[in-house]
Amino acid sequence: MSDVVEKTLTALPGLLSLDSQPGSNKLSSSSKLGNLIRGITELTSKHEEEKLIQRELTSIKEQVSSPNTSMRQMKELMVRAIYCEMLGYEASFSYIHAIKLAQQGTAREKRVGYLAVSLFLNESHELLLLLVNTVLKDLQSTNLIEVCMALTVVGQIFPKDMIPAILPLVEEKLNHPKEIIRRKAVLALYKFYLIAPNQVQHIHNKFRKALCDKDPGVMTASLHIYLQLIEENPEGYKDLTTSFVTILKQVVGGKLPMDFNYHSVPAPWLQIQLLRILCLLGKNDQSTSEIMYEVLDESLRRAEINHNITYAILFECVKCIYTIHPKSELLEKAAKCIGNFVLSPKINLKYLGLKALTYVVQQDPKLALQHQMTIIECLDHPDLIIKRETLELLFRITNAQNVTVIVDKMLEFLRINKDDYTTIDLRMERKL
Amino acid sequence: MLLFSRQGKLRLQKWYTATAERDKKKMVRELMQIVLARKPKMCSFLEWRDLKIVYKRYASLYFCCAIEEQDNELITLEVIHRFVELLDKYFGSVCELDIIFNFEKAYFILDEFLMGGEIQDTSKKSVLKAIEQADLLQEEDESPRSVLEEMGLA
């Protein structure tokens, strides 16, 4: 692998002699797109913008229908059409040309063609059928970049009825030596599963293989499918609990390659997916839950760093702990976590803390009462969202003891804020 | 996922659910209004219709994502952050102009990193490598063939 990288690196300066950096602006400042954008930003009124765009669209329309337009020019025209559509103007005449571009262009043009197709069309569009042939051809190409592009587009938008035609091709990509292709194939299959679950039934054991794949990227991709499958049928996958727990242990223990780290937290999205899966598997099931206690404890402990992402993991952990069969030490630690969130000066964490309290109040009403005063203070918070969340929470935690205090505070709040929180208030009255 | 400027100009939009054109426009307008009305110190999460909205402002651009009920808001904030990091690495200290003039490249990065609305959690390096490999293809036929051959891909 390393000598391939070396060869690429030596080839780079020659290829990029036109550019100073890989990502810099390939379109020179006199390019048509640049001019269009500059033109739009200089205009002041919507009316003028409309006029300019209409002119632009007419010119694009002429050029795309002309037989003399080369693919290269077509690419430029497509980008401009995408831009116009993004601003809200319709450019449906360009859709068919986008498909043609994906079909006939070289790799770079194909890429723009596929992008245009994924942005312009939706799943029920009749032109989508024309795309199928192109995708089929590209999937069988020896050029791996074309295969990647085809798989990416399949993962985003594909007509349901044509799935049988393409399924075998995508399936065989699951065994491809290159991990990026395997990963994209898994995600394409996930998309198929979402739109047509019965078509994909027979290849569940292939998903298992993907789960054990040595490349973490492929394994992560398979988790999306598993999350969906487990949501629908937790019982069927309980036997996989130990595998998931092992994977999570390895991730939390830092066994993944360094570049999966995000701000020194190992593969956070992977952790969260696994936590969600474990949450579903352990619900109402003591024996399965017992397998996970250790790894949940470990995750809680490791996520001590002060960064948004660790808070995200903690939140997911806490949710998991409260959903599965309870264990007192874990509950204690989770409760402490929620407490920290609610007391935090960071507004996003406060919001999450309040949300978490609302979630756990059925199982552990004492926790909310512990933080009662903080919650009531939140009613005075300048942010409307926090106020709303607080009201929701207060409604749930009222009991005979604190009702007077809370109702007093709420009435005061209503007097100051003339908003339609009367519905929530009415619910409270009914409860009393 | 929407990107828009402080003046309410849309810079990028990616939809992961099938929605009619007219509804899309309406949603975009509504969302922009709501998010632009928020003051700087406020919470990054909103509830809108039956979805949760997570937004973050970077310089003059707002990055806005709509997620479902059961999704984790903080992680979405980090998804946005990761996307910004990727853009930064790719363009080299990205600014709004880079995204405006090269929005199709921003789309390519977004597609590589979030497929079908789910993050692929690949390492930052492999996402950028995939984009760069595709970028290395020039219009002329000779160069792409030799680069690909050298890389052992063809």
XYZ file of C-alpha atoms in Angstrom:
586
model
C 0.000 0.000 0.000
C 2.748 2.432 0.863
C 4.487 2.295 -2.498
C 1.174 3.004 -4.203
C 0.853 6.079 -2.019
C 4.402 7.075 -2.932
C 3.725 6.745 -6.613
C 0.563 8.807 -6.247
C 2.422 11.462 -4.329
C 5.118 11.765 -6.974
C 2.529 11.929 -9.716
C 0.606 14.639 -7.903
C 2.778 17.707 -8.592
C 2.692 16.996 -12.320
C -1.050 16.627 -12.444
C -1.731 19.523 -10.182
C 0.671 21.914 -11.860
C -2.315 23.999 -12.781
C -3.435 24.284 -9.189
C -1.852 25.454 -6.024
C -3.890 23.176 -3.782
C -6.020 20.111 -4.370
C -9.231 21.791 -3.402
C -8.733 25.246 -4.756
C -10.933 26.885 -7.278
C -10.539 25.120 -10.574
C -12.905 27.520 -12.222
C -10.994 30.599 -13.195
C -12.438 33.885 -12.153
C -13.738 34.543 -15.636
C -15.785 31.322 -15.634
C -19.441 31.509 -16.354
C -20.487 30.162 -12.978
C -18.294 32.689 -11.234
C -19.845 35.454 -13.256
C -23.335 34.248 -12.571
C -22.746 34.139 -8.844
C -21.092 37.496 -8.796
C -23.966 38.870 -10.837
C -26.514 37.585 -8.357
C -24.750 38.933 -5.312
C -24.527 42.370 -6.831
C -28.226 42.637 -7.466
C -30.379 44.171 -4.864
C -33.923 43.281 -5.693
C -35.659 39.933 -6.094
C -37.150 41.122 -9.348
C -33.743 41.755 -10.879
C -32.530 38.417 -9.617
C -35.451 36.726 -11.333
C -34.690 38.489 -14.583
C -31.038 37.518 -14.470
C -31.784 33.909 -13.652
C -34.389 33.634 -16.371
C -31.879 34.956 -18.864
C -29.340 32.502 -17.585
C -31.801 29.631 -17.775
C -32.781 30.457 -21.343
C -29.155 30.535 -22.341
C -28.492 27.237 -20.577
C -31.537 25.703 -22.222
C -30.320 26.692 -25.666
C -26.901 25.312 -25.061
C -27.967 21.990 -23.607
C -30.286 21.268 -26.495
C -27.698 22.122 -29.111
C -25.966 19.092 -30.606
C -22.648 20.895 -30.670
C -22.193 21.144 -26.949
C -19.331 19.016 -25.768
C -19.560 17.019 -22.575
C -17.123 19.326 -20.930
C -19.311 22.323 -21.626
C -22.315 20.307 -20.545
C -20.682 19.786 -17.188
C -20.362 23.517 -16.673
C -23.935 24.053 -17.760
C -25.136 21.442 -15.287
C -23.369 23.146 -12.421
C -25.051 26.384 -13.306
C -28.400 24.640 -13.564
C -27.892 23.143 -10.096
C -27.146 26.591 -8.795
C -30.316 28.022 -10.298
C -32.420 25.217 -8.917
C -30.892 25.782 -5.511
C -32.009 29.373 -5.616
C -35.504 28.119 -6.251
C -35.929 28.436 -9.988
C -37.035 25.475 -11.968
C -34.671 24.014 -14.536
C -36.396 20.751 -15.384
C -35.251 20.853 -18.971
C -31.807 20.030 -17.726
C -32.734 16.779 -15.963
C -32.493 14.593 -19.024
C -29.149 16.126 -19.886
C -27.874 15.373 -16.440
C -28.589 11.730 -17.043
C -26.936 11.899 -20.423
C -23.907 13.491 -18.838
C -23.650 10.681 -16.339
C -23.937 8.208 -19.164
C -21.547 9.588 -21.703
C -19.084 11.729 -19.882
C -15.648 10.850 -18.655
C -15.180 10.347 -14.946
C -15.177 13.988 -13.970
C -18.218 14.779 -16.046
C -19.930 11.630 -14.850
C -19.453 12.799 -11.314
C -21.212 16.081 -11.950
C -23.901 14.251 -13.913
C -24.577 11.881 -11.021
C -24.580 14.748 -8.551
C -27.057 16.677 -10.680
C -29.288 13.618 -10.912
C -29.251 13.051 -7.177
C -30.140 16.683 -6.567
C -32.723 17.151 -9.268
C -34.693 13.961 -9.257
C -36.688 12.261 -6.572
C -37.654 8.643 -6.220
C -40.830 8.684 -8.169
C -39.546 10.655 -11.104
C -40.015 8.893 -14.408
C -36.571 9.859 -15.702
C -34.986 7.813 -12.953
C -35.493 4.644 -14.974
C -33.093 5.962 -17.573
C -30.467 6.143 -14.926
C -30.639 2.457 -14.182
C -28.799 1.378 -17.311
C -26.000 3.824 -16.696
C -25.644 2.645 -13.131
C -25.624 -0.995 -14.185
C -22.900 -0.320 -16.692
C -20.787 1.618 -14.230
C -21.109 -1.033 -11.568
C -19.446 -3.496 -13.881
C -16.727 -1.130 -14.975
C -13.112 -1.923 -14.256
C -12.582 1.650 -13.245
C -13.131 1.621 -9.507
C -13.937 5.290 -9.301
C -16.884 4.716 -11.604
C -18.036 1.845 -9.431
C -17.826 4.096 -6.377
C -19.845 6.793 -8.052
C -22.496 4.330 -9.147
C -22.781 2.880 -5.643
C -23.009 6.347 -4.115
C -25.861 7.314 -6.371
C -27.612 3.989 -5.758
C -27.383 4.617 -2.048
C -29.140 7.906 -2.426
C -31.804 7.516 -5.016
C -33.043 4.462 -6.844
C -36.394 3.307 -8.185
C -37.910 0.546 -6.085
C -39.016 -1.610 -8.980
C -35.590 -1.904 -10.485
C -33.984 -3.287 -7.370
C -34.061 -6.924 -8.549
C -32.078 -5.936 -11.624
C -29.287 -4.391 -9.678
C -29.257 -6.475 -6.528
C -26.897 -9.256 -7.685
C -24.333 -6.734 -8.863
C -24.380 -4.880 -5.583
C -24.231 -8.125 -3.644
C -21.072 -9.262 -5.374
C -19.431 -5.984 -4.459
C -19.727 -7.042 -0.846
C -16.752 -9.316 -1.421
C -14.641 -6.779 -3.214
C -11.031 -6.476 -2.091
C -11.229 -2.696 -1.743
C -12.920 -1.638 1.487
C -14.427 1.553 0.117
C -16.431 -0.485 -2.369
C -17.579 -2.932 0.287
C -18.637 -0.062 2.489
C -20.617 1.627 -0.239
C -22.212 -1.678 -1.204
C -23.414 -2.174 2.373
C -24.918 1.304 2.437
C -26.617 0.740 -0.904
C -28.143 -2.454 0.492
C -29.272 -0.508 3.535
C -31.073 1.891 1.266
C -32.688 -1.024 -0.554
C -33.777 -2.453 2.760
C -35.433 0.828 3.680
C -37.415 1.097 0.497
C -38.124 -2.581 -0.205
C -37.417 -4.842 2.773
C -38.643 -8.075 1.226
C -36.224 -7.860 -1.669
C -33.279 -8.001 0.654
C -34.388 -10.782 3.001
C -32.258 -13.514 1.588
C -28.913 -11.909 2.194
C -28.970 -11.428 5.936
C -26.016 -13.719 6.449
C -24.007 -11.454 4.178
C -24.708 -8.646 6.613
C -23.239 -10.744 9.347
C -20.100 -11.105 7.313
C -19.989 -7.339 6.921
C -20.332 -6.965 10.657
C -17.181 -9.026 11.149
C -15.314 -7.284 8.378
C -11.771 -6.347 9.276
C -12.252 -2.813 8.059
C -14.018 -0.702 10.676
C -15.683 1.419 8.008
C -17.505 -1.556 6.554
C -18.446 -2.734 9.988
C -19.887 0.658 10.872
C -21.914 0.677 7.679
C -23.428 -2.685 8.551
C -24.532 -1.266 11.908
C -27.008 1.003 10.156
C -28.751 -2.028 8.744
C -28.625 -3.816 12.068
C -30.108 -0.881 13.912
C -33.030 -0.926 11.529
C -33.447 -4.698 11.673
C -33.242 -4.759 15.452
C -35.753 -1.959 15.801
C -38.232 -4.078 13.960
C -37.380 -7.374 15.573
C -35.215 -7.275 18.694
C -35.747 -10.930 19.529
C -34.157 -12.176 16.353
C -30.815 -10.597 17.086
C -30.247 -11.209 20.758
C -27.562 -13.726 19.904
C -25.489 -10.928 18.428
C -25.410 -9.033 21.727
C -22.025 -10.421 22.728
C -20.538 -9.421 19.386
C -21.804 -5.870 19.764
C -20.532 -5.688 23.308
C -17.114 -6.929 22.201
C -16.925 -4.368 19.427
C -17.891 -1.563 21.778
C -15.299 -2.739 24.268
C -12.643 -2.641 21.610
C -13.628 0.795 20.430
C -13.785 2.285 23.894
C -10.488 0.641 24.723
C -8.865 2.458 21.832
C -8.119 -0.532 19.646
C -9.161 1.149 16.411
C -6.609 2.839 14.143
C -5.773 6.378 15.149
C -7.517 8.170 12.347
C -10.926 7.060 13.548
C -10.419 9.352 16.469
C -12.435 12.495 16.537
C -10.889 14.991 18.958
C -9.268 12.138 20.841
C -12.515 10.257 21.239
C -12.430 6.920 19.437
C -15.040 6.606 16.681
C -17.877 8.401 18.467
C -20.544 7.748 15.862
C -19.736 4.093 15.990
C -20.065 4.122 19.760
C -23.412 5.811 19.588
C -24.770 3.375 17.030
C -23.674 0.486 19.199
C -25.213 2.069 22.278
C -28.494 2.479 20.457
C -28.434 -1.127 19.342
C -27.629 -2.351 22.842
C -30.434 -0.201 24.189
C -32.926 -1.928 21.942
C -31.581 -5.385 22.690
C -31.519 -4.992 26.443
C -34.970 -3.545 26.878
C -37.112 -5.642 29.207
C -34.613 -8.441 29.082
C -32.549 -9.053 32.150
C -30.165 -11.656 30.835
C -29.228 -9.663 27.757
C -28.872 -6.525 29.833
C -26.456 -8.220 32.184
C -24.023 -8.784 29.353
C -23.818 -5.090 28.724
C -23.372 -3.652 32.198
C -19.617 -3.818 32.146
C -19.153 -2.124 28.826
C -21.672 0.599 29.693
C -19.772 1.293 32.850
C -16.565 1.500 30.877
C -18.098 3.906 28.334
C -19.365 6.152 31.086
C -15.981 6.251 32.673
C -14.073 6.919 29.484
C -16.296 9.725 28.351
C -14.983 12.108 30.945
C -13.398 14.677 28.640
C -15.123 17.999 28.265
C -16.141 18.071 24.682
C -19.507 18.126 23.023
C -18.965 14.748 21.522
C -18.342 13.058 24.860
C -21.514 14.625 26.153
C -23.306 13.133 23.194
C -21.934 9.697 24.056
C -22.821 10.175 27.716
C -26.346 11.139 26.816
C -26.767 8.047 24.700
C -25.262 5.908 27.462
C -27.621 7.371 30.001
C -30.595 6.741 27.763
C -29.457 3.172 27.321
C -28.981 2.599 31.048
C -32.449 3.810 31.813
C -34.086 1.724 29.106
C -32.558 -1.645 29.802
C -33.044 -3.755 32.855
C -31.969 -1.571 35.783
C -28.800 -1.913 37.741
C -28.379 0.383 40.685
C -24.722 1.413 40.382
C -25.137 2.306 36.751
C -28.327 4.194 37.510
C -26.518 6.185 40.166
C -23.748 7.156 37.801
C -26.219 8.022 35.074
C -28.207 10.144 37.500
C -25.076 12.053 38.384
C -24.472 12.651 34.708
C -27.905 14.076 34.149
C -27.415 16.269 37.165
C -24.237 17.651 35.659
C -26.029 18.394 32.425
C -28.827 20.296 34.050
C -26.525 22.334 36.222
C -24.194 23.104 33.364
C -24.001 26.726 32.233
C -23.783 25.535 28.644
C -27.185 26.009 27.215
C -27.224 22.967 24.939
C -26.373 20.711 27.832
C -29.073 22.213 29.966
C -31.558 21.459 27.263
C -30.384 17.873 27.060
C -30.423 17.550 30.826
C -34.015 18.687 30.945
C -34.911 16.326 28.154
C -33.220 13.445 29.917
C -35.069 14.252 33.149
C -38.361 14.199 31.304
C -37.414 10.810 29.976
C -36.422 9.272 33.264
C -39.053 10.803 35.455
C -41.226 7.736 35.259
C -38.537 5.477 36.575
C -36.842 7.765 39.012
C -38.998 10.659 40.153
C -36.633 11.455 42.996
C -33.965 12.597 40.591
C -36.066 15.344 39.156
C -37.065 16.507 42.608
C -33.431 16.768 43.592
C -32.964 19.383 40.926
C -36.285 21.021 41.428
C -34.944 24.443 42.198
C -32.702 24.499 39.145
C -35.596 23.490 36.992
C -37.765 26.249 38.323
C -34.972 28.691 37.684
C -34.936 27.540 34.084
C -38.379 28.974 33.675
C -36.791 32.383 33.791
C -34.226 31.520 31.188
C -34.199 33.907 28.238
C -34.360 31.110 25.713
C -37.862 30.126 24.740
C -36.916 26.564 23.959
C -35.581 25.956 27.441
C -38.719 27.463 28.910
C -40.894 25.160 26.920
C -38.880 22.129 27.913
C -39.035 23.180 31.554
C -42.787 23.499 31.473
C -43.050 20.042 29.984
C -40.875 18.670 32.736
C -42.643 20.513 35.527
C -45.910 19.112 34.378
C -44.553 15.635 34.819
C -42.942 16.016 38.176
C -45.753 17.627 40.082
C -46.989 15.695 43.013
C -48.992 16.528 46.101
C -46.046 18.047 47.940
C -44.624 20.447 45.440
C -47.711 21.315 43.505
C -48.330 24.644 45.220
C -44.831 25.888 44.608
C -44.828 24.824 41.023
C -48.256 26.115 40.148
C -47.447 29.445 41.767
C -44.329 29.753 39.707
C -46.137 28.782 36.545
C -48.878 31.316 37.085
C -46.278 33.985 37.613
C -44.577 32.865 34.458
C -47.801 33.061 32.507
C -48.508 36.530 33.730
C -45.214 37.725 32.290
C -45.265 35.691 29.125
C -48.376 36.055 27.102
C -48.005 32.896 25.145
C -50.245 29.958 24.560
C -48.955 27.772 27.304
C -52.455 27.663 28.622
C -52.884 24.220 27.107
C -50.112 22.834 29.271
C -51.524 24.665 32.223
C -54.939 23.171 31.611
C -53.438 19.723 31.590
C -51.912 20.458 34.936
C -55.211 21.594 36.357
C -56.824 18.397 35.206
C -54.142 16.358 36.887
C -54.776 18.176 40.137
C -28.964 19.587 5.634
C -29.116 23.226 4.626
C -26.426 25.853 4.446
C -27.426 29.465 4.240
C -25.909 32.869 4.797
C -26.925 35.515 7.290
C -28.790 37.324 4.545
C -30.928 34.291 3.879
C -29.203 33.112 0.709
C -29.183 29.368 0.309
C -25.732 27.932 -0.351
C -26.301 24.212 -0.267
C -29.283 21.919 0.268
C -29.356 18.164 0.571
C -32.574 16.254 1.161
C -32.541 12.727 2.511
C -36.258 12.107 2.283
C -38.516 12.278 -0.735
C -40.339 15.610 -0.613
C -42.293 17.506 -3.256
C -40.589 20.566 -4.761
C -43.163 22.985 -3.440
C -42.943 21.609 0.069
C -39.187 21.788 -0.055
C -39.276 25.476 -0.909
C -41.775 26.182 1.826
C -39.751 24.281 4.389
C -36.549 26.037 3.408
C -38.187 29.433 3.738
C -39.732 28.638 7.098
C -36.595 27.119 8.515
C -34.445 30.021 7.397
C -36.815 32.441 9.060
C -36.860 30.562 12.330
C -33.126 29.992 12.533
C -32.146 33.492 11.466
C -34.374 34.894 14.192
C -32.415 33.111 16.915
C -30.057 35.137 19.018
C -26.421 34.075 19.401
C -26.534 32.735 22.936
C -29.535 30.544 22.415
C -29.845 26.800 22.352
C -28.803 25.081 19.137
C -31.828 22.832 19.078
C -35.387 23.571 18.047
C -38.531 21.626 17.527
C -40.354 22.225 14.281
C -43.329 20.299 12.964
C -42.504 16.737 13.976
C -38.761 17.067 13.568
C -35.903 18.385 15.585
C -33.726 21.047 14.064
C -30.067 21.362 14.951
C -28.207 24.383 13.731
C -24.806 25.992 14.161
C -23.365 29.196 12.891
C -19.841 29.356 11.539
C -18.798 32.906 10.646
C -21.507 34.059 8.251
C -22.915 30.652 7.361
C -25.635 28.740 9.138
C -25.493 24.948 8.963
C -28.884 23.483 9.650
C -29.937 19.833 9.964
C -33.321 18.294 10.535
C -33.374 15.025 12.463
C -35.997 12.624 13.664
C -37.441 12.249 17.125
C -35.172 9.452 18.279
C -31.904 10.900 17.009
C -29.364 12.433 19.322
C -29.068 16.227 18.974
C -25.540 16.609 20.237
C -24.224 14.053 17.838
C -25.838 15.960 14.979
C -23.983 19.071 16.107
C -20.830 17.054 15.839
C -21.822 15.795 12.395
C -22.059 19.419 11.331
C -18.732 20.144 12.945
C -17.096 17.204 11.240
C -18.419 18.368 7.883
C -16.937 21.806 8.518
C -13.622 20.215 9.468
C -13.626 18.195 6.251
C -14.370 21.297 4.193
C -11.635 23.131 6.025
C -9.090 20.431 5.357
C -10.084 20.116 1.715
C -10.168 23.799 0.810
C -7.414 24.787 3.196
C -8.916 27.234 5.684
C -12.336 27.405 4.121
C -14.419 30.568 3.938
C -17.927 31.169 2.643
C -16.663 32.166 -0.776
C -14.988 28.806 -1.233
C -18.256 27.052 -0.625
C -20.180 29.421 -2.866
C -17.891 29.096 -5.847
C -17.207 25.398 -5.430
C -20.502 24.207 -4.139
C -20.417 21.084 -6.267
C -17.216 20.033 -4.500
C -18.900 20.678 -1.169
C -21.668 18.365 -2.317
C -19.138 15.663 -3.233
C -17.630 15.830 0.223
C -21.038 15.760 1.843
C -22.044 12.718 -0.181
C -18.868 10.868 0.686
C -19.366 11.484 4.349
C -23.121 11.195 4.829
C -24.758 8.597 2.689
C -28.493 8.239 2.719
C -28.617 10.514 5.730
C -26.395 8.378 7.894
C -22.853 9.212 8.722
C -20.350 6.684 7.541
C -17.893 7.438 10.344
C -14.911 6.748 8.255
C -11.727 8.386 9.216
C -11.297 11.923 7.990
C -8.338 10.763 5.974
C -10.208 8.183 3.954
C -13.054 10.568 3.101
C -10.621 13.176 1.851
C -8.541 10.589 0.060
C -11.594 9.353 -1.853
C -12.453 12.891 -2.959
C -8.879 13.642 -3.918
C -8.566 10.475 -5.957
C -11.662 11.397 -7.919
C -10.348 14.932 -8.276
C -7.107 13.810 -9.794
C -8.946 12.807 -12.933
C -8.371 15.334 -15.643
C -10.350 15.744 -18.834
C -7.519 14.461 -20.982
C -7.592 10.721 -21.377
C -3.918 9.920 -20.980
C -3.382 11.193 -17.458
C -6.278 9.503 -15.671
C -5.371 6.131 -17.062
C -1.806 6.306 -15.907
C -2.613 7.670 -12.469
C -5.200 5.001 -11.905
C -2.867 2.305 -13.103
C -0.191 3.564 -10.814
C -2.558 3.522 -7.922
C -3.483 -0.013 -8.785
C -7.121 0.818 -9.235
C -7.542 -0.060 -12.876
